[in-house]
Short mmCIF file of C-alpha atoms and ligand atoms in Angstrom, two decimals:
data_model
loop_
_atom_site.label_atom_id
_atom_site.label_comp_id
_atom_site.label_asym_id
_atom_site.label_seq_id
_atom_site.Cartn_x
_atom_site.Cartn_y
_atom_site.Cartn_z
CA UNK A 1 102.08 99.03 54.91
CA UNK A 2 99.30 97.01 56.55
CA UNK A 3 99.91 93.75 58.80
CA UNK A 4 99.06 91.36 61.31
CA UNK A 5 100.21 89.80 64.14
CA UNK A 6 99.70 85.78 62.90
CA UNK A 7 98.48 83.30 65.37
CA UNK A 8 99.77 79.83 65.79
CA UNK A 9 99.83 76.86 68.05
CA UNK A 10 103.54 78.60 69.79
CA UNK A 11 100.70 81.18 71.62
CA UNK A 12 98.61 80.42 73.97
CA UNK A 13 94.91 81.66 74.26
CA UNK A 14 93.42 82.17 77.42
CA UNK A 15 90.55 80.46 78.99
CA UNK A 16 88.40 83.98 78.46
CA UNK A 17 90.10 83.96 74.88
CA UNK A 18 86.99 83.75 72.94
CA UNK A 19 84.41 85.82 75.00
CA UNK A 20 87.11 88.94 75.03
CA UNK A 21 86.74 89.07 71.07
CA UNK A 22 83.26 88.50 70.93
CA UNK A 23 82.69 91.23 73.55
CA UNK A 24 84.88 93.61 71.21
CA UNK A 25 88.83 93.28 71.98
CA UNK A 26 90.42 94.99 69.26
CA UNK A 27 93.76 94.71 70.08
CA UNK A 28 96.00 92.12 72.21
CA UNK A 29 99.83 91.87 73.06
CA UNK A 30 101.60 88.89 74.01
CA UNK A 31 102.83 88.41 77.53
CA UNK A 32 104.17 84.95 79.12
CA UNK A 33 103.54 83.49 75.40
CA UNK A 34 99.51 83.83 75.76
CA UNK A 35 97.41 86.88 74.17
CA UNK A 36 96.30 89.28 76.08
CA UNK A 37 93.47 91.78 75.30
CA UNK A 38 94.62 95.82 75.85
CA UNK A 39 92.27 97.54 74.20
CA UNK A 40 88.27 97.44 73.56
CA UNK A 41 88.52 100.35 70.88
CA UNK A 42 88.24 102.93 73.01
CA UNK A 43 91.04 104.15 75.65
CA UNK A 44 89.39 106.98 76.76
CA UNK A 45 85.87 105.09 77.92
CA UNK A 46 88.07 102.21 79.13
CA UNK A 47 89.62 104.48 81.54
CA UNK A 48 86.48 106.44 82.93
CA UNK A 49 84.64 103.13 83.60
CA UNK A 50 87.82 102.05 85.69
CA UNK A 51 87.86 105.14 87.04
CA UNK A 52 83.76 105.82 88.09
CA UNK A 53 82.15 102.35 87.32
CA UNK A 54 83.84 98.96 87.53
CA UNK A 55 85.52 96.71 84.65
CA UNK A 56 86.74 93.17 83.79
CA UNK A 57 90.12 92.65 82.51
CA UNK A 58 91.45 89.00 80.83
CA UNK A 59 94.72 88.82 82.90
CA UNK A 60 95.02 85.13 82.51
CA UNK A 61 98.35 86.03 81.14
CA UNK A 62 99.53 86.68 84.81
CA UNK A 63 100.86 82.84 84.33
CA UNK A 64 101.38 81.33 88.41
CA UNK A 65 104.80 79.75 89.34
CA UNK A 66 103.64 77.15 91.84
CA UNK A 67 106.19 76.02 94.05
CA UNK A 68 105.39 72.84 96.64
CA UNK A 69 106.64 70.66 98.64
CA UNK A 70 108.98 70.41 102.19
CA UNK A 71 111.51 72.94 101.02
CA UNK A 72 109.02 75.49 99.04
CA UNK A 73 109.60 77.98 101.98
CA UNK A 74 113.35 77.82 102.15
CA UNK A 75 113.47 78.23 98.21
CA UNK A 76 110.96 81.33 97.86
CA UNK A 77 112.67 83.15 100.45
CA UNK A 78 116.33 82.76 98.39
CA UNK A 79 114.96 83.65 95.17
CA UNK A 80 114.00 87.04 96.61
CA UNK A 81 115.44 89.79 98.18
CA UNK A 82 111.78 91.02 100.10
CA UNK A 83 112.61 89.35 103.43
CA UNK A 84 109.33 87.08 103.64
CA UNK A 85 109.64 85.75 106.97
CA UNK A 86 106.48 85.58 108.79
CA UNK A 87 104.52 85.63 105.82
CA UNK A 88 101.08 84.06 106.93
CA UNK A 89 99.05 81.83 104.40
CA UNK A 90 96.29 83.93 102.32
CA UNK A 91 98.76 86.90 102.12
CA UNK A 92 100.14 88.15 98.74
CA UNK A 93 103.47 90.13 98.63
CA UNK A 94 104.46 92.43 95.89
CA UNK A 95 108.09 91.47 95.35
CA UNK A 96 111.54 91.74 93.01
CA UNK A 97 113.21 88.51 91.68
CA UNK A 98 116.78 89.15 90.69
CA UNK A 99 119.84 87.03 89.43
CA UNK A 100 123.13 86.97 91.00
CA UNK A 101 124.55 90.63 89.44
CA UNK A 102 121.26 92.38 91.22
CA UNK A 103 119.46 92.43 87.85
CA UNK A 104 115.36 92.18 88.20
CA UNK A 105 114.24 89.63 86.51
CA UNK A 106 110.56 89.80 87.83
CA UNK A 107 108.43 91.60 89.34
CA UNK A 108 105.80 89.16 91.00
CA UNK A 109 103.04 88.70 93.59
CA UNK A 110 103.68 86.10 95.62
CA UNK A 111 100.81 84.19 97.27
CA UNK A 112 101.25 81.77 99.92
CA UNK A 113 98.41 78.89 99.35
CA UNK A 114 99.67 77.02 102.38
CA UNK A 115 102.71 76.49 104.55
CA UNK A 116 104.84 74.52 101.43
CA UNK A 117 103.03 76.15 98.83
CA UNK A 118 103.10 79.07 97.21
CA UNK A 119 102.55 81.13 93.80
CA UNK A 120 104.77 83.53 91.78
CA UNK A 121 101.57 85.55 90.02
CA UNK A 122 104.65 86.78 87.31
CA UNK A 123 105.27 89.85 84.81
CA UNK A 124 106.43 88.83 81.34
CA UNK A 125 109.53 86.74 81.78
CA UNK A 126 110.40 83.36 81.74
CA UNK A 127 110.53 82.20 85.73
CA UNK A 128 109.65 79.45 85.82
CA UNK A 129 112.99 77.81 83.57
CA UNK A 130 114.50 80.39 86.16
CA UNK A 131 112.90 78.85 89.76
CA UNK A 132 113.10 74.80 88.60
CA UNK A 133 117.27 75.31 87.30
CA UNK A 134 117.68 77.28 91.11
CA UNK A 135 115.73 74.40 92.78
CA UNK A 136 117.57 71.36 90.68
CA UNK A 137 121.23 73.20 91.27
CA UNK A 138 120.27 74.15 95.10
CA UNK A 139 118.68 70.35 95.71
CA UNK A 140 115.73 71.93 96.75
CA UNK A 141 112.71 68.98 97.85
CA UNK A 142 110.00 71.03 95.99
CA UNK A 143 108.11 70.58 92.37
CA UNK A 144 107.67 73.30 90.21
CA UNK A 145 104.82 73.56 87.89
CA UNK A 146 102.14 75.90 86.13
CA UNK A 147 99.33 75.41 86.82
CA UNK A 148 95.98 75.77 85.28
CA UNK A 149 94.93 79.14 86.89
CA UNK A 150 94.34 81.97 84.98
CA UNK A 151 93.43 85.51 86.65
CA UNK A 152 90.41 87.80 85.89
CA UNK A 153 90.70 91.24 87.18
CA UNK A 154 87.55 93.06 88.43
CA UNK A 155 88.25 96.63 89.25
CA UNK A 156 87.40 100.12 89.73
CA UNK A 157 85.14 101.80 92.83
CA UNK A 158 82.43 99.30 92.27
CA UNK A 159 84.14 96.04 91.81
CA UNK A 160 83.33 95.59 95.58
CA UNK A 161 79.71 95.62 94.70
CA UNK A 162 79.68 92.79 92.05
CA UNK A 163 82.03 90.67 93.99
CA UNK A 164 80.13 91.05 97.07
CA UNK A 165 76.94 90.44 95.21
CA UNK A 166 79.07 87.04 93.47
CA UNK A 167 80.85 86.21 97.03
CA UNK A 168 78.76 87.27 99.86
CA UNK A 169 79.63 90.18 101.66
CA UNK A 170 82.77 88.61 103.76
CA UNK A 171 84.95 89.73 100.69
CA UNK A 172 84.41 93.64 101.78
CA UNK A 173 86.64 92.83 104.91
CA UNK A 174 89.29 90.92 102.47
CA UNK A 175 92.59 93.08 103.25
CA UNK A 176 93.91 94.53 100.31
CA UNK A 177 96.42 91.84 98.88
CA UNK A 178 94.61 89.34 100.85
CA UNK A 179 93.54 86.09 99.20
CA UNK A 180 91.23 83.36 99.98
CA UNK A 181 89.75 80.00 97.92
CA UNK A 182 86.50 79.34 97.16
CA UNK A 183 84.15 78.48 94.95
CA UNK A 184 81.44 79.77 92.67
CA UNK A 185 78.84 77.38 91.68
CA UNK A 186 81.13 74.82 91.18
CA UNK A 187 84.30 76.54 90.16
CA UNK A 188 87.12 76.33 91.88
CA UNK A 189 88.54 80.04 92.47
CA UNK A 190 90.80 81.89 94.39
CA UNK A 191 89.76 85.53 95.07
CA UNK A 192 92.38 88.69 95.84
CA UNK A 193 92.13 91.94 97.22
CA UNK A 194 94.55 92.86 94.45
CA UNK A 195 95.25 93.92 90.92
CA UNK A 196 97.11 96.16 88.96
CA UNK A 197 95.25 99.79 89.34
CA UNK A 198 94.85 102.24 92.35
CA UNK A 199 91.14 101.85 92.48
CA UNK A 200 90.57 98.64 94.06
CA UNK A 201 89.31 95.62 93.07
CA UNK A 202 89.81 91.91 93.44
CA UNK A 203 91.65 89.23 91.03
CA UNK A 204 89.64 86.03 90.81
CA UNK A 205 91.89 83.16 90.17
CA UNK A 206 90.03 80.68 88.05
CA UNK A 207 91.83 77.29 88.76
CA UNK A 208 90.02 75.44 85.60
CA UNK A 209 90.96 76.81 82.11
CA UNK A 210 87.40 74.65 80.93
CA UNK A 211 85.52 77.01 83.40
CA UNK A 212 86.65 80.23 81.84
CA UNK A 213 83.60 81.65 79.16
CA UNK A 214 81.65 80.20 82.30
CA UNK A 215 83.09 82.47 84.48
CA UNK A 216 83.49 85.37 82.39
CA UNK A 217 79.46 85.31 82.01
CA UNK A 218 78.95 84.89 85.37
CA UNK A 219 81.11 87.97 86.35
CA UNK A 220 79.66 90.00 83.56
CA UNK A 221 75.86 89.19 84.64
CA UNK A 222 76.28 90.54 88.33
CA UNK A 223 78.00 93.44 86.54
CA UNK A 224 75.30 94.15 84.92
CA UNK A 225 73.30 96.77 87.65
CA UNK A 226 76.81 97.99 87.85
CA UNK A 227 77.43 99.09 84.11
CA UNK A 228 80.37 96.55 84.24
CA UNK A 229 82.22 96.75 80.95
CA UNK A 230 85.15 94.69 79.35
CA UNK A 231 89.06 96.48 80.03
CA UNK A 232 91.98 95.71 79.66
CA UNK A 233 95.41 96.99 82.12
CA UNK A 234 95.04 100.32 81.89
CA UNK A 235 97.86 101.79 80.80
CA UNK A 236 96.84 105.58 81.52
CA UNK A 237 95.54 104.84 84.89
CA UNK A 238 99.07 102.86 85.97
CA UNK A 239 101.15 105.69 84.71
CA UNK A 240 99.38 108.51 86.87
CA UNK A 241 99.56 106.15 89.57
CA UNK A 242 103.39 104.98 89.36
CA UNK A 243 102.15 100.95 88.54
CA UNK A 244 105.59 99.73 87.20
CA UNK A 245 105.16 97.57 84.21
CA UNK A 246 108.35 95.05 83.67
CA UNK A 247 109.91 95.12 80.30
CA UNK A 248 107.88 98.46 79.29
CA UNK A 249 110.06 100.89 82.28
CA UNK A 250 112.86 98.20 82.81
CA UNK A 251 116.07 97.59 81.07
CA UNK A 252 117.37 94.67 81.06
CA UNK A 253 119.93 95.25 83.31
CA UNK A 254 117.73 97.73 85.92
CA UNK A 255 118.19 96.71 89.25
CA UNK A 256 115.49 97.16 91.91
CA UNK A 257 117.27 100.03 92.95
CA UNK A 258 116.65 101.83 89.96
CA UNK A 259 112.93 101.11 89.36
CA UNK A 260 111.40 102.10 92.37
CA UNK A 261 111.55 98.56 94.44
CA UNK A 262 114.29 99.30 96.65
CA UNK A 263 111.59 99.67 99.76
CA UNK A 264 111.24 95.67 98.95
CA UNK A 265 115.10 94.78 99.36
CA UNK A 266 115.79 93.79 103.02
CA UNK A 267 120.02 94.15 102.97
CA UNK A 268 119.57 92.91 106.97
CA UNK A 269 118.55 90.09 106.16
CA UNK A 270 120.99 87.51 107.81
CA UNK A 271 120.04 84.09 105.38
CA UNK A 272 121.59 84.03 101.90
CA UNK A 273 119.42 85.06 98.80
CA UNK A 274 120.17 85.59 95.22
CA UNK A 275 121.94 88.20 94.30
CA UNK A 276 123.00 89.64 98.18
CA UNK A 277 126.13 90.49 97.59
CA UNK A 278 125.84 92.34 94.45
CA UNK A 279 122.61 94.24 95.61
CA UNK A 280 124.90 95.13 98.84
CA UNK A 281 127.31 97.05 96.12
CA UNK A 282 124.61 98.44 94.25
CA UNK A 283 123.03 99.91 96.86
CA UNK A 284 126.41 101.76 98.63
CA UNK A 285 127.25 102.66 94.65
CA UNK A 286 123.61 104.49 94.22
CA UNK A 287 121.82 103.70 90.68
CA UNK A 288 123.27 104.53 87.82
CA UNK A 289 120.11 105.36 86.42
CA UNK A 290 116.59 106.22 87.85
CA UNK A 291 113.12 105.96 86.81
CA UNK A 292 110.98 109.10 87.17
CA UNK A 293 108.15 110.69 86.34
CA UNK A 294 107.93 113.25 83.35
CA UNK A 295 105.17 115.58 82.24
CA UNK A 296 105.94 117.07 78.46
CA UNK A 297 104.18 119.11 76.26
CA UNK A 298 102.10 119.00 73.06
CA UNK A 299 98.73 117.56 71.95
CA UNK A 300 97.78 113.84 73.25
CA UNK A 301 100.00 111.86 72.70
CA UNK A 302 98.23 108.32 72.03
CA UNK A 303 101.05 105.23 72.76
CA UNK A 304 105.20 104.47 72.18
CA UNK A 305 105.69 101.25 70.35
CA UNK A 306 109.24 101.92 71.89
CA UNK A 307 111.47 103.68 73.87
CA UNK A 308 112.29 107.19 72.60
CA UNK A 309 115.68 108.89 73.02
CA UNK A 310 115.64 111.74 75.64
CA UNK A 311 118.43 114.06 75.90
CA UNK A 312 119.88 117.11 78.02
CA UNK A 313 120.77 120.25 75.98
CA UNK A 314 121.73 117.77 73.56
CA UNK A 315 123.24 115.17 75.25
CA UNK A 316 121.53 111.63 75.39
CA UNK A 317 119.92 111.31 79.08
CA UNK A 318 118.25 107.93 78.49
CA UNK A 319 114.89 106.97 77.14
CA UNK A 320 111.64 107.59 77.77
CA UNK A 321 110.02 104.27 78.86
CA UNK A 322 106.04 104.61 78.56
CA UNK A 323 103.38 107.54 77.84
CA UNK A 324 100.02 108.50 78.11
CA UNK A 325 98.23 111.20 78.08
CA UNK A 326 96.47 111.88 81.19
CA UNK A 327 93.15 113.28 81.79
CA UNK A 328 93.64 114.05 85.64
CA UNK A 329 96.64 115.62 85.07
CA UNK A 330 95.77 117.94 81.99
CA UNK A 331 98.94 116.82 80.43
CA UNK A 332 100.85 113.96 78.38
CA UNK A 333 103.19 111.89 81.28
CA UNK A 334 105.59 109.27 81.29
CA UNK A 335 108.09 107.42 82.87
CA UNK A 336 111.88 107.62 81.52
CA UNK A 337 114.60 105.62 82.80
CA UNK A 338 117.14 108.37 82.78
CA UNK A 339 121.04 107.94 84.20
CA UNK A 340 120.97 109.29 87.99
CA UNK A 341 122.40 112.59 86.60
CA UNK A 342 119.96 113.64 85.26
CA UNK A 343 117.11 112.51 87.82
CA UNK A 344 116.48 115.91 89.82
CA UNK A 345 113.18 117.43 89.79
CA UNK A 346 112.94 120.10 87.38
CA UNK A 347 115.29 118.45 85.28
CA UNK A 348 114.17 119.69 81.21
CA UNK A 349 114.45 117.19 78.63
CA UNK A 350 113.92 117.10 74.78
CA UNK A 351 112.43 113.80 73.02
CA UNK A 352 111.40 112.67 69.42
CA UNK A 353 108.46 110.29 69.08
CA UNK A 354 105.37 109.83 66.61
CA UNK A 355 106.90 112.40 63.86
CA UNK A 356 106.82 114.64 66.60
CA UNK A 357 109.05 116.56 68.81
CA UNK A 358 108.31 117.21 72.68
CA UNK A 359 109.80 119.44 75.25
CA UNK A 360 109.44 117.92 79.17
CA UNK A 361 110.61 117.99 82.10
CA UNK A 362 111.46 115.76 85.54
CA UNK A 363 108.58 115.62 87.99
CA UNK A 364 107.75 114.23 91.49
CA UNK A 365 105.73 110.76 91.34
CA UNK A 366 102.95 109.30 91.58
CA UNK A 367 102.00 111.60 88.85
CA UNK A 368 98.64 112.15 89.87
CA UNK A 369 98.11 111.93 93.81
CA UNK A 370 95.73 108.84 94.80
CA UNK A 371 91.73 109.73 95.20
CA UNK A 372 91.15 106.72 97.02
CA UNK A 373 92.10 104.66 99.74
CA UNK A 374 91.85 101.25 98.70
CA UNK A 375 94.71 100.37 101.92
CA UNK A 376 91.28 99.21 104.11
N1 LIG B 401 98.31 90.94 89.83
C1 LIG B 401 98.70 89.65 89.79
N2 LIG B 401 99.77 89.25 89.11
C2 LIG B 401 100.50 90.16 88.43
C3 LIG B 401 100.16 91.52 88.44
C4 LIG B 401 99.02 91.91 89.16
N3 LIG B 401 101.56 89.73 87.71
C5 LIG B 401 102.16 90.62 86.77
C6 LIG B 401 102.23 92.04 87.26
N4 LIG B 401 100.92 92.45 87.76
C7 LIG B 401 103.25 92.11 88.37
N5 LIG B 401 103.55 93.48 88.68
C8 LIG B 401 102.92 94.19 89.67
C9 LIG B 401 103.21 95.53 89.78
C10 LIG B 401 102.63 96.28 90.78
C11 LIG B 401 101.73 95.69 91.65
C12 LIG B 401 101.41 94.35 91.52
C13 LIG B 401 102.02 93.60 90.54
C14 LIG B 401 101.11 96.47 92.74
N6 LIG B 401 101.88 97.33 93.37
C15 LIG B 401 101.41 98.24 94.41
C16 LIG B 401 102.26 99.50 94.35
O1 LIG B 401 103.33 99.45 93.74
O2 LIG B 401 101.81 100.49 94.85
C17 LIG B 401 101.45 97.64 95.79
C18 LIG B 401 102.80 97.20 96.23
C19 LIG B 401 102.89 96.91 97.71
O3 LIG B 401 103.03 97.88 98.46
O4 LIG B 401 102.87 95.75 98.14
O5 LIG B 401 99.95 96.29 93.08
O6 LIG B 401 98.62 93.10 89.22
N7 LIG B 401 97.97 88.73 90.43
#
């Protein structure tokens, strides 16, 4: 059986839309109701030119939360558990979102634009229904909007090159997750030390959807000494780094603790925030189940379209979450999101998936250790 995905008027397209299919996107996935390219045809090439060279990724998808006005402060800082205090304008924070059980909702960057104003950069859920119900109930003095910004990702070793040559070279001393607005040639921007690999880049936040094939031509021209080429999130390079991707490693009912973001829960906190007293519990309980790292056996393995069923001489452990197989490693990977049990290192598991079955076992993460330092 043969099908496609149909397009209507209920997804969005991105401002880079139409120059991502005519440079070759072969396939997209939704995320925040708006397409998103993954793939240019070609994993493998994807992932060396991320990994040597320098690529451009359509991330518009990475909808902003904007949250302004007297009480923006007061209402960021209770819709997450990362205590945020002190957080100076033109920083970005990596945090969890979760509701009142401890559940993560989100997984966002947070940017602070200016004292009252600030974005949620989000994963694929719906937060913004989430933030403007909190701020109605809570009588919050703050309007909640998206607005029309859409990130491009540059990244790899030599994204510093093409954004320096774009920016001037002030943007080499950008801290990583660091953010400042600008402009190129007339379009209103805001560039990051950010993004969503372990090989540096920047995230240039286009803040006029009109702008976008503009943009996306401008980025691609300075790329051009560079061997820029288009990319996508790169789903084998966030794997052997230990990137979580919301939805694809999370249940819906994982709590930070369980997913790796329990270094961005401050319990000491002394002001309320959602979901305190039930993350309190949670974390004296321990997780009932833990995301880890797995290697496993077998020829490449090429992509899950869904969690597989991983058991324990026989008994079902959990499910294994996302895999890849990875060319620094020498060996298919994964995550699984496994109950706490079954969690130790050197734990071996047994798994079904693409007509095939695979023997694994529990290994220490990130799965492949980091070959650059991108914390300048
Ligand atoms: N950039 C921007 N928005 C985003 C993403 C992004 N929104 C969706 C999604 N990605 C959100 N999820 C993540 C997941 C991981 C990271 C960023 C966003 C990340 N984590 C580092 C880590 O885990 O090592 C750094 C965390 C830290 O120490 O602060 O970069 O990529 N704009």
């Amino acid at each position: 059986m043969s099908y496609q995905i149909a397009m209507g008027p209920r997804e969005r397209k991105s401002p880079f839309f139409d120059r991502t299919v005519s440079d070759g996107a072969t396939a997209m996935t939704i995320y925040n109701q708006m397409f998103m390219p993954v793939s240019y045809g070609n994993a493998l090439a994807e992932y060396n030119k991320l990994m040597e060279g320098v690529s451009m990724w359509d991330v518009a998808a990475q909808r902003q939360v904007q949250i302004e006005g007297q009480d923006a402060e007061r209402l960021v800082r209770y819709i997450t558990p990362r205590n945020l205090k002190g957080c100076p304008v033109g920083k970005g924070n990596y945090v969890p979102i979760c509701d009142h059980e401890g559940r993560l909702l989100n997984d966002p960057v947070v940017l602070r634009l200016e004292k009252q104003k600030f974005w949620l950069s989000i994963s694929d859920s719906d937060i913004l229904l989430w933030v403007r119900a909190i701020a109605k109930e809570g009588k919050y003095n703050v309007v909640v909007s998206e607005p029309d910004v859409s990130p491009l990702a540059i990244q790899g070793p030599k994204a510093v090159d093409v954004v320096a040559d774009l920016f001037g070279d002030w943007i080499r001393n950008l801290k990583y997750f660091w953010f400042k607005e600008t402009e190129l040639d007339g379009i209103p921007l805001v560039v990051a030390r950010s993004g969503w690999s372990k090989q540096g880049g920047y995230e240039l936040y286009l803040c006029d959807g009109t702008r976008g094939p503009t943009l996306w031509d401008k980025v691609k021209e300075a790329g051009k000494p560079y061997e820029i080429g288009p990319g996508a999130p790169n789903y084998i390079e966030r794997l052997e780094s230990g990137l979580l991707s919301f939805g694809a490693d999370t249940h819906p009912d994982s709590t930070p603790f369980e997913v790796g973001m329990g270094k961005f829960v401050d319990l000491d906190r002394e002001d309320e925030f959602i979901g305190k007293q039930a993350l309190i519990r949670l974390s004296k309980d321990g997780p009932k189940r833990k995301l880890v790292g797995i290697i496993f056996d077998g020829d490449p393995v090429t992509f899950n379209e869904h969690p597989w069923v991983a058991r324990v001489d026989g008994t079902i452990a959990g499910t294994i979450r996302s895999v890849c197989y990875s060319p620094r490693r020498k060996s298919n990977i994964g995550f699984a999101l496994l109950e706490t049990l079954y969690t130790e290192l050197g734990t071996k598991l047994e798994f079904k998936g693409e007509g095939r079955s695979f023997k694994g076992e529990v290994v220490a993460q990130p799965l492949v250790d980091p070959i650059t330092s991108i914390l300048i």
